[in-house]
Coordinates of C-alpha atoms in Angstrom, one line a residue:
X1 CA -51.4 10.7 0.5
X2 CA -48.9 8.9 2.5
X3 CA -48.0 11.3 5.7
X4 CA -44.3 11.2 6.3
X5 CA -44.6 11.9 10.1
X6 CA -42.3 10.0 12.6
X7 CA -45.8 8.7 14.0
X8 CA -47.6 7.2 10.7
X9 CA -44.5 5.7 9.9
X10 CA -46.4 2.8 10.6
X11 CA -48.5 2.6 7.6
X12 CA -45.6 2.6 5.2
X13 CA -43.1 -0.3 4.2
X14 CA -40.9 -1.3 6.6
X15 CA -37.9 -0.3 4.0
X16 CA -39.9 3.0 3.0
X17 CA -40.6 3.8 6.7
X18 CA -36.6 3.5 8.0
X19 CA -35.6 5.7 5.3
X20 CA -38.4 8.4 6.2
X21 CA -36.9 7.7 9.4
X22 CA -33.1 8.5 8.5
X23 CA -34.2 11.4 6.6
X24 CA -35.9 13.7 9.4
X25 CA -32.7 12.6 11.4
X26 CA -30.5 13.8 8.9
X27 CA -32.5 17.5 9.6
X28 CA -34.7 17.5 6.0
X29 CA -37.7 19.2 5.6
X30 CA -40.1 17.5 3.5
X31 CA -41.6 20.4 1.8
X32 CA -38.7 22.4 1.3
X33 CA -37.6 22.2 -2.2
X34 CA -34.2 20.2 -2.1
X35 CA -30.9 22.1 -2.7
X36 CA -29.2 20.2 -5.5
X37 CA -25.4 21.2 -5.7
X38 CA -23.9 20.2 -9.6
X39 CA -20.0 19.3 -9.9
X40 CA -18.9 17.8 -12.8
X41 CA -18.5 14.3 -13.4
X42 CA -15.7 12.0 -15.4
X43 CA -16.9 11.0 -18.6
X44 CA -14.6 8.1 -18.6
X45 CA -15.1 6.1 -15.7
X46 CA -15.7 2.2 -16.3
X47 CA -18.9 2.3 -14.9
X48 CA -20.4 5.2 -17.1
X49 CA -18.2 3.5 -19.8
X50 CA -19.9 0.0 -19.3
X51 CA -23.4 1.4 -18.7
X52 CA -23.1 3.6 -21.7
X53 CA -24.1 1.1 -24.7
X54 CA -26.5 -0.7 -22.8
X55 CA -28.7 2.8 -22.1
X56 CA -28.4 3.8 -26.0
X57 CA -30.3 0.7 -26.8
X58 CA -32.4 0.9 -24.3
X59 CA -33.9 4.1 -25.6
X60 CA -34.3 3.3 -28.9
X61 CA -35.8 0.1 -27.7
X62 CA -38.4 2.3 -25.5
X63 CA -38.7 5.6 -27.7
X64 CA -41.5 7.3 -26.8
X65 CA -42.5 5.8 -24.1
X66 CA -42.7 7.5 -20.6
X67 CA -39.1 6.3 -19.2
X68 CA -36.6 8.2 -17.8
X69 CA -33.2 6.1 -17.0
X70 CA -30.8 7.2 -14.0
X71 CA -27.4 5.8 -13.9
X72 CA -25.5 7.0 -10.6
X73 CA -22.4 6.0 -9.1
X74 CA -21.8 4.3 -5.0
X75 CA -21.5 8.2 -4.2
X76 CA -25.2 8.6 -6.0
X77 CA -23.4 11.3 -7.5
X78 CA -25.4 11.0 -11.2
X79 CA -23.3 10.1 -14.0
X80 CA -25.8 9.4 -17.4
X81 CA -29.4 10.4 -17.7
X82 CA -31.5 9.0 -20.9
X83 CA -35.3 9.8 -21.3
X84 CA -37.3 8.4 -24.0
X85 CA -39.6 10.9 -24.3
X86 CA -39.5 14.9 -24.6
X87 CA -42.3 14.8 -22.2
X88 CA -40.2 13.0 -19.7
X89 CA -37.1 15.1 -20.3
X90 CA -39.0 18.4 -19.6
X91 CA -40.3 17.4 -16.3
X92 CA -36.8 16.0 -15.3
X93 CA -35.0 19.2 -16.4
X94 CA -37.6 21.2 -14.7
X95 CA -36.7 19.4 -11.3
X96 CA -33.1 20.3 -11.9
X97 CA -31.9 16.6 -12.2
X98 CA -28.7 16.6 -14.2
X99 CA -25.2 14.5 -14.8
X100 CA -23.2 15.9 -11.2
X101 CA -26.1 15.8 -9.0
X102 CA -26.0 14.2 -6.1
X103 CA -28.8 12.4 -4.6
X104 CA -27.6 10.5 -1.5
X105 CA -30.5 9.9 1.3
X106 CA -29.1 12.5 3.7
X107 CA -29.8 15.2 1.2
X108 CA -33.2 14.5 -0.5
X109 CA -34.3 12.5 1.2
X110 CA -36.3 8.4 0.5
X111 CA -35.4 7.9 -3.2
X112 CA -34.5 5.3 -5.4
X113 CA -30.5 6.2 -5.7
X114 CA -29.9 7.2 -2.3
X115 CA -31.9 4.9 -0.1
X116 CA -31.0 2.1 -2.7
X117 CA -27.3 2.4 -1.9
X118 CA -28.2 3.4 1.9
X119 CA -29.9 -0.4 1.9
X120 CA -28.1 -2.4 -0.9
X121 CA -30.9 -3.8 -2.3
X122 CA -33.6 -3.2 -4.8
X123 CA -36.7 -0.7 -4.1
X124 CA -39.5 0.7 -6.0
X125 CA -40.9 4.3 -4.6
X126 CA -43.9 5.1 -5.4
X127 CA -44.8 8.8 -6.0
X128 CA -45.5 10.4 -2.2
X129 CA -43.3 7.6 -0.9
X130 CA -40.3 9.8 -1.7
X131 CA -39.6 11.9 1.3
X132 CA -39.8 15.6 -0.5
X133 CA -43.3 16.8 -2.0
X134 CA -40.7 17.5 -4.7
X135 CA -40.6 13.8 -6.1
X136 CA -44.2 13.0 -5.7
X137 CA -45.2 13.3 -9.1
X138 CA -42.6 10.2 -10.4
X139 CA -42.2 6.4 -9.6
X140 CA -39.0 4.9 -9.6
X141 CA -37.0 1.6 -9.3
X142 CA -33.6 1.2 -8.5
X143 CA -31.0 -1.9 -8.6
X144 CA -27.4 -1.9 -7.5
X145 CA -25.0 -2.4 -9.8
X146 CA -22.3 -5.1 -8.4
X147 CA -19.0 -5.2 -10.2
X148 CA -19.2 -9.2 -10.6
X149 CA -15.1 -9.3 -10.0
X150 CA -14.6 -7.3 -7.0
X151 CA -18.0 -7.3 -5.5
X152 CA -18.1 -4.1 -4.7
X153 CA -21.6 -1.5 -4.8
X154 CA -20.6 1.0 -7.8
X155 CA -23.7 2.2 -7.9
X156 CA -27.5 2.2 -9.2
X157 CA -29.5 2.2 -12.1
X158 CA -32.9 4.0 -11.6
X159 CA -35.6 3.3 -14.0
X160 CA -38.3 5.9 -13.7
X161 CA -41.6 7.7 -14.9
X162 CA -44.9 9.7 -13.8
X163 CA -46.5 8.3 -11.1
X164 CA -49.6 7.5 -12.2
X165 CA -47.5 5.3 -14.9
X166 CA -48.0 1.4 -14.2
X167 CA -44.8 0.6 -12.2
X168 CA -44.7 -2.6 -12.3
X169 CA -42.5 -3.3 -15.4
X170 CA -39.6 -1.3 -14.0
X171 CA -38.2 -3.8 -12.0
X172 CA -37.5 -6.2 -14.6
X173 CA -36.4 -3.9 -17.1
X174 CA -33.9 -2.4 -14.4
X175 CA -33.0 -5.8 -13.4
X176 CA -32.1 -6.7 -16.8
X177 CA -30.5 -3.9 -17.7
X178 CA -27.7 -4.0 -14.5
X179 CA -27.4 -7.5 -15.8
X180 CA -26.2 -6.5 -18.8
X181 CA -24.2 -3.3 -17.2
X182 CA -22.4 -5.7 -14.9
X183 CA -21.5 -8.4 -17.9
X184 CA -19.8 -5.5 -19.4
X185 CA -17.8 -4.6 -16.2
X186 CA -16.8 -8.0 -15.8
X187 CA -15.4 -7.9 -19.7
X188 CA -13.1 -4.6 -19.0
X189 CA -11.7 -6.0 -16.2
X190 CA -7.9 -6.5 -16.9
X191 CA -6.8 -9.9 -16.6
X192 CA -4.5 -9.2 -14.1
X193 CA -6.9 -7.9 -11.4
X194 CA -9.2 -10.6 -12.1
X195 CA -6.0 -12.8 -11.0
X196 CA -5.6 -10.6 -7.9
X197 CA -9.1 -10.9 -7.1
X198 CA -9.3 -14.9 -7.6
X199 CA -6.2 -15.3 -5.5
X200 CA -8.1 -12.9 -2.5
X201 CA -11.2 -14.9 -3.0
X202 CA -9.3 -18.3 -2.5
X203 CA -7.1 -17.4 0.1
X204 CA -10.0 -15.3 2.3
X205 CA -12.5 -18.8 2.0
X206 CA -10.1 -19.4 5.5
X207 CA -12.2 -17.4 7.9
X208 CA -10.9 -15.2 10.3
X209 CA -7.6 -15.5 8.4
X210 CA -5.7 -12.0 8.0
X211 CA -5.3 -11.8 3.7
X212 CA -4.4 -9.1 1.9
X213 CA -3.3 -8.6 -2.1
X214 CA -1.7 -6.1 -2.9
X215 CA -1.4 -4.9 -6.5
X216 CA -1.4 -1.6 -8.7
X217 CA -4.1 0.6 -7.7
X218 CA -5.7 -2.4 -5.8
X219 CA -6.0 -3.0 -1.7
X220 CA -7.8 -5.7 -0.3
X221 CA -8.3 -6.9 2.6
X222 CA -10.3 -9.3 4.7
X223 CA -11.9 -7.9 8.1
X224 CA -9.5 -10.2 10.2
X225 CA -6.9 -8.5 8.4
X226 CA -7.8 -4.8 8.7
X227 CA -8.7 -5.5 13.1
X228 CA -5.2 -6.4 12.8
X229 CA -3.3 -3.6 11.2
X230 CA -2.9 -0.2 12.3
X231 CA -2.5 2.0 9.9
X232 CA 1.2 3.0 10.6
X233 CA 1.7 -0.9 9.9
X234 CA 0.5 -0.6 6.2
X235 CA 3.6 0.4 4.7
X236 CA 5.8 -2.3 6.4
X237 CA 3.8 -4.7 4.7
X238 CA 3.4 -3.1 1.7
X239 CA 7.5 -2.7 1.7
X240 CA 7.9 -6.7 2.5
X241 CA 5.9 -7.1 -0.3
X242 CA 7.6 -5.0 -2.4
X243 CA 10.5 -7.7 -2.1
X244 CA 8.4 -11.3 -3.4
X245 CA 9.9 -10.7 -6.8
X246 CA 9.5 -14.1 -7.9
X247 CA 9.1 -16.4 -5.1
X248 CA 7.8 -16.2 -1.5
X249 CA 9.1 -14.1 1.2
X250 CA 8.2 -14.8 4.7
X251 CA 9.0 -12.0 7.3
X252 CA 8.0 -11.1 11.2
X253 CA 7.0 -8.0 12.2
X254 CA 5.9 -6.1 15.4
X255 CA 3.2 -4.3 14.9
X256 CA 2.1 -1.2 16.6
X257 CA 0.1 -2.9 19.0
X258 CA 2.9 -5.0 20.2
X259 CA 2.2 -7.9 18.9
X260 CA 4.5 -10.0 16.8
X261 CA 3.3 -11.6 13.5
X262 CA 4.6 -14.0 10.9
X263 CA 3.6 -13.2 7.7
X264 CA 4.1 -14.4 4.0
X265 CA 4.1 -12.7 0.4
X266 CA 3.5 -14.8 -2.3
X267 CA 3.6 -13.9 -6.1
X268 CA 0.4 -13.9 -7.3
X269 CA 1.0 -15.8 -11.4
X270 CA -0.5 -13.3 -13.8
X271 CA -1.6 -10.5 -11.3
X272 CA 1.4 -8.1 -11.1
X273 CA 0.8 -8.2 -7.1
X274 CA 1.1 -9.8 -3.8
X275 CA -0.9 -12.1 -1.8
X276 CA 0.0 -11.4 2.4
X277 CA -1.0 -14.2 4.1
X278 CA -0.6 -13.4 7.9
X279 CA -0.2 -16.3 10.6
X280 CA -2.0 -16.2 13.8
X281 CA -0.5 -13.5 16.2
X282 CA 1.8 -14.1 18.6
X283 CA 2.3 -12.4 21.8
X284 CA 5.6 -14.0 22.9
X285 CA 8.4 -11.9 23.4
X286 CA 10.7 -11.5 20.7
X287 CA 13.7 -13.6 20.7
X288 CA 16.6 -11.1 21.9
X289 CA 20.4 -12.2 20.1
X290 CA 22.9 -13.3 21.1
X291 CA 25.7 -11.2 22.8
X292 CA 28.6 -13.6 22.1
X293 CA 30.0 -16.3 19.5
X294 CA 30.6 -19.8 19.6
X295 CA 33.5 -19.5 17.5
X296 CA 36.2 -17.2 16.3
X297 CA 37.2 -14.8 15.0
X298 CA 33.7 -13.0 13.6
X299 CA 33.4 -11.2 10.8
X300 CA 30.4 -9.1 10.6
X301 CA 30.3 -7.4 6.9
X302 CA 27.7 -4.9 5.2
X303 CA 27.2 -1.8 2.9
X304 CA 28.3 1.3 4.9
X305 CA 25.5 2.5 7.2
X306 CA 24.2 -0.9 8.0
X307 CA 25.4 -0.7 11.8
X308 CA 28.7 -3.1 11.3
X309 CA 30.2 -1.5 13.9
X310 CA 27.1 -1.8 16.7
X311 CA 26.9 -5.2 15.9
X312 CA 30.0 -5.4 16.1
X313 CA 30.2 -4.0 19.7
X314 CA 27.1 -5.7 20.8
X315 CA 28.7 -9.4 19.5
X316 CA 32.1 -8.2 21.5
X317 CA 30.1 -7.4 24.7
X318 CA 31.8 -5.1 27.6
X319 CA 34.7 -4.1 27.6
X320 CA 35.4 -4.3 23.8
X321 CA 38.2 -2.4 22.3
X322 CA 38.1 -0.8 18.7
X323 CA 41.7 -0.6 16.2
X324 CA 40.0 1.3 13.3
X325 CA 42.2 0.5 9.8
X326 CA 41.3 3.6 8.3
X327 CA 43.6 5.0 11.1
X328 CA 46.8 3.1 9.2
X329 CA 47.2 6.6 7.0
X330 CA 47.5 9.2 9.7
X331 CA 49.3 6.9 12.2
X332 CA 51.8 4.9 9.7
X333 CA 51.6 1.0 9.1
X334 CA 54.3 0.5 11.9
X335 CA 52.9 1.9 14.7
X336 CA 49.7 1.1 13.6
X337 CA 50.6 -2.8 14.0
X338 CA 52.0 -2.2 17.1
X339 CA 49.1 -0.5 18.8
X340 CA 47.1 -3.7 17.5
X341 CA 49.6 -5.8 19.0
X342 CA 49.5 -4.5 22.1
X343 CA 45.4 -4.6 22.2
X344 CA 45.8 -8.5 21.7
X345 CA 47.6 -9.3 24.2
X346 CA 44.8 -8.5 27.3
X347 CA 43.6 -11.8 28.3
X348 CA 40.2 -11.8 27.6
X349 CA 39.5 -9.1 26.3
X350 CA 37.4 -9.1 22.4
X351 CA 39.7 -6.7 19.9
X352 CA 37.9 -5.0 16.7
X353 CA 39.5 -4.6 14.1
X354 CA 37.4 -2.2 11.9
X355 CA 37.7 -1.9 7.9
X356 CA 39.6 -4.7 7.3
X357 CA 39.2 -3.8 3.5
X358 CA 41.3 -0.5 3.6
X359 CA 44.2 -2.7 4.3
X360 CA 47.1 -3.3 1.9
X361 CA 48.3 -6.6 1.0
X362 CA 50.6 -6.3 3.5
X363 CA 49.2 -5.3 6.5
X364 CA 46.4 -7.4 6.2
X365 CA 49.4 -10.7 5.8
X366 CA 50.8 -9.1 9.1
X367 CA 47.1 -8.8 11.0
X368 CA 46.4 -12.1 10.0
X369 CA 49.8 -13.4 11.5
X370 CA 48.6 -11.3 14.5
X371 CA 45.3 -12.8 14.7
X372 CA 46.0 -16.4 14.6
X373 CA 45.8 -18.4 17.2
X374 CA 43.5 -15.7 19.3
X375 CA 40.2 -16.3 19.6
X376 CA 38.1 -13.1 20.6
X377 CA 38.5 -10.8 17.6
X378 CA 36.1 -9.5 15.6
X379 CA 36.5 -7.8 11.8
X380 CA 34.7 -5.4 10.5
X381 CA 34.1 -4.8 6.4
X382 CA 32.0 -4.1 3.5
X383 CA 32.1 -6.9 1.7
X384 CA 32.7 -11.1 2.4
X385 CA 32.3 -12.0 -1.2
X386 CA 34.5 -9.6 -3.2
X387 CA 38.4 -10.8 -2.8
X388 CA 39.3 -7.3 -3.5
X389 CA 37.4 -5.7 -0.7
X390 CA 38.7 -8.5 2.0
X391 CA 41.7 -10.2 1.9
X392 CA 41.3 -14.2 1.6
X393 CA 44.2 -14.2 4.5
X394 CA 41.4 -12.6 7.2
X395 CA 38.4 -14.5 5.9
X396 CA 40.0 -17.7 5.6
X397 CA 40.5 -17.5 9.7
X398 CA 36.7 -16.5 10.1
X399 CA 34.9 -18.8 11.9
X400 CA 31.7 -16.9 12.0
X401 CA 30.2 -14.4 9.2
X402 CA 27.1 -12.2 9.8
X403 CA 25.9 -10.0 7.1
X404 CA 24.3 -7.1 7.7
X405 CA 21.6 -6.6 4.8
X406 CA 20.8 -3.6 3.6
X407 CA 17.7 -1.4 3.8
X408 CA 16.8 -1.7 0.6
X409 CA 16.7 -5.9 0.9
X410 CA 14.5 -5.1 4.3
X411 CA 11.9 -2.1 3.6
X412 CA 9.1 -4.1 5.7
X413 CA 12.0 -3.0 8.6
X414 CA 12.2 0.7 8.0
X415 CA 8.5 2.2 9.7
X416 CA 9.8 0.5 12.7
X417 CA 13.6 1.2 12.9
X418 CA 12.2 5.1 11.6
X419 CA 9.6 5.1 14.6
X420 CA 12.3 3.7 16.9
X421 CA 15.1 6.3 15.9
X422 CA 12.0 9.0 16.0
X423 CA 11.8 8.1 20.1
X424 CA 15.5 8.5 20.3
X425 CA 16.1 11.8 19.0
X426 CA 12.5 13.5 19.6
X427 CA 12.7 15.7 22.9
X428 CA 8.8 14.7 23.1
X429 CA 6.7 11.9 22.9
X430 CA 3.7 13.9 20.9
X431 CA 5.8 13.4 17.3
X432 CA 4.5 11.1 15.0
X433 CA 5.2 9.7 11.5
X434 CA 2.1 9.3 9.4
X435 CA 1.3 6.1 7.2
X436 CA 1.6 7.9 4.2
X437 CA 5.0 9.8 5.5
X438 CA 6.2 6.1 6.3
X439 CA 5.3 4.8 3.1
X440 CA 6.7 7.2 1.4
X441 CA 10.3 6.2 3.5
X442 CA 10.5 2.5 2.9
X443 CA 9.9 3.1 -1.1
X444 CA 13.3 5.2 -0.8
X445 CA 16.8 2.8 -1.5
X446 CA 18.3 4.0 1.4
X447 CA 22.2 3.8 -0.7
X448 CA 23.5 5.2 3.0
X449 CA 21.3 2.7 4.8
X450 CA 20.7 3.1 8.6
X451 CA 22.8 6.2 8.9
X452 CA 21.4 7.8 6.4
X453 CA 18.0 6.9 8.1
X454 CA 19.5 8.4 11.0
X455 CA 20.2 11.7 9.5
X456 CA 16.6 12.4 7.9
X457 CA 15.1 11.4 11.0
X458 CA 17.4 13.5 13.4
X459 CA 16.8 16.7 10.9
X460 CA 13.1 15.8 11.5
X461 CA 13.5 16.0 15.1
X462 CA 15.1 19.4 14.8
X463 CA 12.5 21.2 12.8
X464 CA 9.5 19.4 14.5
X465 CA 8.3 19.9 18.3
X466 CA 4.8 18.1 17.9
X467 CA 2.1 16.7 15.4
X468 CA 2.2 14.5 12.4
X469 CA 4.7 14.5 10.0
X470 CA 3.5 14.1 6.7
X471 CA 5.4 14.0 3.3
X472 CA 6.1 17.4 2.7
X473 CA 8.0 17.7 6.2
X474 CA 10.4 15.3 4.9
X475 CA 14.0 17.0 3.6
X476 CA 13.3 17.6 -0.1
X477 CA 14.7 14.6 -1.8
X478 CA 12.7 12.6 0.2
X479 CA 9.8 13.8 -0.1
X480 CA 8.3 11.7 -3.1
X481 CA 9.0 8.7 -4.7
X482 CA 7.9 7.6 -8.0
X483 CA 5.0 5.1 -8.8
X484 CA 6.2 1.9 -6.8
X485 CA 7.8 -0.7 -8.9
X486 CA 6.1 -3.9 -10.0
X487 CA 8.1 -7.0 -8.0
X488 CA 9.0 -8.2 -11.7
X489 CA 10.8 -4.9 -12.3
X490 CA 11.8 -4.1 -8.3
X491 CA 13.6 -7.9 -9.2
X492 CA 15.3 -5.9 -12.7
X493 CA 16.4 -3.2 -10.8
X494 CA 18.2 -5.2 -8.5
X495 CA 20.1 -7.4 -11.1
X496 CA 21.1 -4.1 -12.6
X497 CA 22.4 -2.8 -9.5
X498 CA 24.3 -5.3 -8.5
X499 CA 25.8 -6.1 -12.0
X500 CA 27.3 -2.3 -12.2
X501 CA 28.5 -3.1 -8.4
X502 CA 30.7 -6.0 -9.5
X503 CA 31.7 -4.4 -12.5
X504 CA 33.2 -1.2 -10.4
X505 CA 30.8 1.0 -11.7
X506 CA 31.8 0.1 -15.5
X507 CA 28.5 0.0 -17.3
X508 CA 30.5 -1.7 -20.2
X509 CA 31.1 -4.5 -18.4
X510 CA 27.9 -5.0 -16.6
X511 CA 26.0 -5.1 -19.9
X512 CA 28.1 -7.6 -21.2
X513 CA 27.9 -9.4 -17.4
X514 CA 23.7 -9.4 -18.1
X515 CA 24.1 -10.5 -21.7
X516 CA 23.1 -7.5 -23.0
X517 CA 24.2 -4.6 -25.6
X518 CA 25.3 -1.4 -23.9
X519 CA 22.0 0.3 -25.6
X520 CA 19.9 -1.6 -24.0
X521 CA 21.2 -1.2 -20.7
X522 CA 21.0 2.3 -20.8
X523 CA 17.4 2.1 -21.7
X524 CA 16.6 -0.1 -18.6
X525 CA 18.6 2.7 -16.6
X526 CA 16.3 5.1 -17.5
X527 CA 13.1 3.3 -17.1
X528 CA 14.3 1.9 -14.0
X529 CA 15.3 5.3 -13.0
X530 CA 19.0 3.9 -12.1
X531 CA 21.3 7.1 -11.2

């Protein structure tokens, strides 16, 4: 008999002797009888699915005969055990080997499930060359199953019997057999994934380029592309991606480690997913904006909460001052106009002129009489495109336009602008957002944009001194989300939106806008989950 001490490891196979090896430093005792722990295992799984009709005719192809077949998954957790013999079945059952058991190297010891996935390759053990006096009395002969698609281990197939059996034919009926297993795989793969897969395959043949797809229930990434992501960086990628609907999106980022990518999302055609192609890293500091105009007057325009006013402030530079519209109902549209009047007439000095859109008619004729002719004066509004949001008096004098986009057209921007705003308000430094927690806040719409942002992060800071913040931290209705949106139906959603926008709201209308009956619009509203 083959001794199994660390000093006549020696006389064994190199591949026999490492594992002996790994399984004394994993603390096993070869004569103790091994502790075999049973959970239950999914009867559905593709692998146990795919593996399934190949081991019925196996069986019957071998009945009687001295076989015992082991399928196990990558976790050589067992999922399907088929003897073809009652003799063979009793001497299994007596060892306790079961569907649920587990038989991983680092707690049994050399076999042909555990050592097979410890290695990734083939290996016959011969009666005392399993580690445990337990096993001696089988041979076995396992082969990894390779899903053909993703080329990922999902598990083993053990072909087995008594050990004075001849051995020799189980490799090639275990090798045939995981052909045959791993045909079928290939078959149930959806076409889509196979897509995903052939685009990652392409696009990683570019080594050390950073690739990932992205698709439902599907990661992948290349080892270039995982050294450079953190993992607080995942979900601004994941939320660019979220916005290459139907054509490519190209986006920067500064990543947690300071440096500053350029990365593109492409549409992968059939996949229902994303390829990310990332650019080499830069290190050059990022471009700061400008602080002033070329020309005047500016009008800087976006949804409420977007930061119109700080941009704004920053484009008016020191010494700015600020006539708010809104103010025209408590102060009256006379003095109002004169207050404005007075403002433009420091030399020099930039006015804004905030919510041009609550303006009447009137008043905005009379502020664009103000206006004209002065150069530094910036507007503020919520809209450049709707004439009944901004008068075509003041934009027609506009020089310069800058639209502020909304959080929901930017979600690869929200980990960092939440991370940023988390520094601000946080009276420590030893607060942190986790991926998931981030994740979970550029999936959100945002309908209040930065300041709502603002708020949820501020009540964060309030309730939280130090640690992680996971999901469940989060104020409740933003605490989940619901299964992220395919870029074909994130693009839906938005049409929809932005029809009922135009329409004020008048669902009527914004069916008819789309083409549609009103029916069928309020189907899409409730699959789209549109409030």
């Amino acid at each position: 008999m083959l001794s199994r001490s660390v000093h006549s490891t020696v006389d064994a196979r190199p591949e026999i002797a490492s594992s002996w090896m790994r399984s004394q430093l994993s603390g096993l005792d070869c004569d103790t009888t091994p502790k075999l722990d049973r959970i239950d295992v999914a009867s559905d799984g593709c692998l146990r699915r795919a593996a399934a009709p190949v081991l019925d005719r196996v069986c019957r192809e071998f009945d009687g005969a001295p076989l015992v077949f082991v399928l196990a998954d990558h976790d050589a957790r067992i999922l399907d055990i088929r003897h073809a013999s009652p003799a063979v079945r009793d001497a299994v059952d007596w060892m306790g080997i079961e569907p649920g058991i587990r038989l991983a190297e680092d707690e049994v010891g050399t076999n042909a499930v555990g050592t097979v996935l410890e290695a990734r390759q083939p290996l016959l053990v011969h009666g005392p060359e399993h580690f445990m006096s337990a096993f001696h009395d089988f041979s076995c002969f396992g082969q990894p199953i390779i899903h053909p698609i993703t080329r990922r281990l999902e598990g083993v197939l053990d072909v087995g019997g008594g050990a004075g059996e001849d051995h020799r034919y189980f490799a090639p009926i275990a090798q045939r057999l995981v052909g045959e297993i791993e045909d079928r795989l290939a078959l149930s793969t959806p076409v889509a994934q196979r897509n995903l897969l052939a685009a990652f395959h392409s696009a990683a043949r570019r080594k050390e380029r950073p690739v990932m797809v992205l698709g439902e229930g599907m990661v992948l990434a290349t080892p270039a592309a995982l050294d450079l992501l953190d993992p607080a960086d995942h979900a601004a990628v994941r939320a660019s991606a979220d916005t290459a609907c139907t054509t490519a999106v190209t986006n920067r980022l500064t990543l947690e480690s300071g440096r500053e990518v350029e990365f593109t999302c492409t549409p992968v055609d059939g996949g229902n997913g994303v390829l990310v192609d990332f650019a080499t890293a830069r290190t050059s500091p990022k471009p700061q904006p400008r602080t002033s105009v070329e020309e005047w007057p500016l009008l800087v325009f976006g949804e409420s909460g977007t930061g119109r006013t700080t941009e704004a402030v920053r484009a008016a530079g020191p010494g700015g001052a600020i006539v708010d519209a809104a103010d025209v109902v408590h102060t009256g549209e006379q003095a109002w106009a004169v207050g404005l009047g007075r403002q433009l007439e420091h030399d020099g000095a930039v006015v804004i002129i905030e919510n041009v859109d609550f303006l009447t008619d009137s008043m905005a004729t009379l502020v664009a009489r103000l206006i004209r002719g002065t150069r530094h004066v910036v507007l503020t509004s919520t809209s450049a495109d709707d004439d009944a949001a901004i008068h075509p008096s003041l934009v027609g004098l506009c020089a310069a336009r800058r639209e502020l986009a909304p959080l929901r057209r930017r979600r690869h921007e929200i980990p960092g602008l939440a991370r940023r705003m988390l520094a601000e308000e946080a009276v420590t430094s030893d607060l942190r957002l986790t991926s998931t927690t981030l994740q979970v806040l550029a999936a959100h719409p945002w309908p209040g944009n930065l300041a709502e942002l603002r708020r949820v992060v501020h009540a964060l800071a309030r309730t939280r001194s130090a640690g992680d913040i996971i999901p469940t931290d989060l104020p409740a209705p933003y605490r989940e989300v619901g299964t992220p949106l395919s870029p074909i139906r994130h693009a839906e959603r938005e049409v929809i939106v932005a029809a009922i926008e135009a329409a004020g709201g008048n669902k009527l209308k914004a069916a008819q806008s789309l083409g549609v009956s009103r029916s069928t619009l309020y189907n899409r509203l409730r699959v789209l989950k549109i409030a």
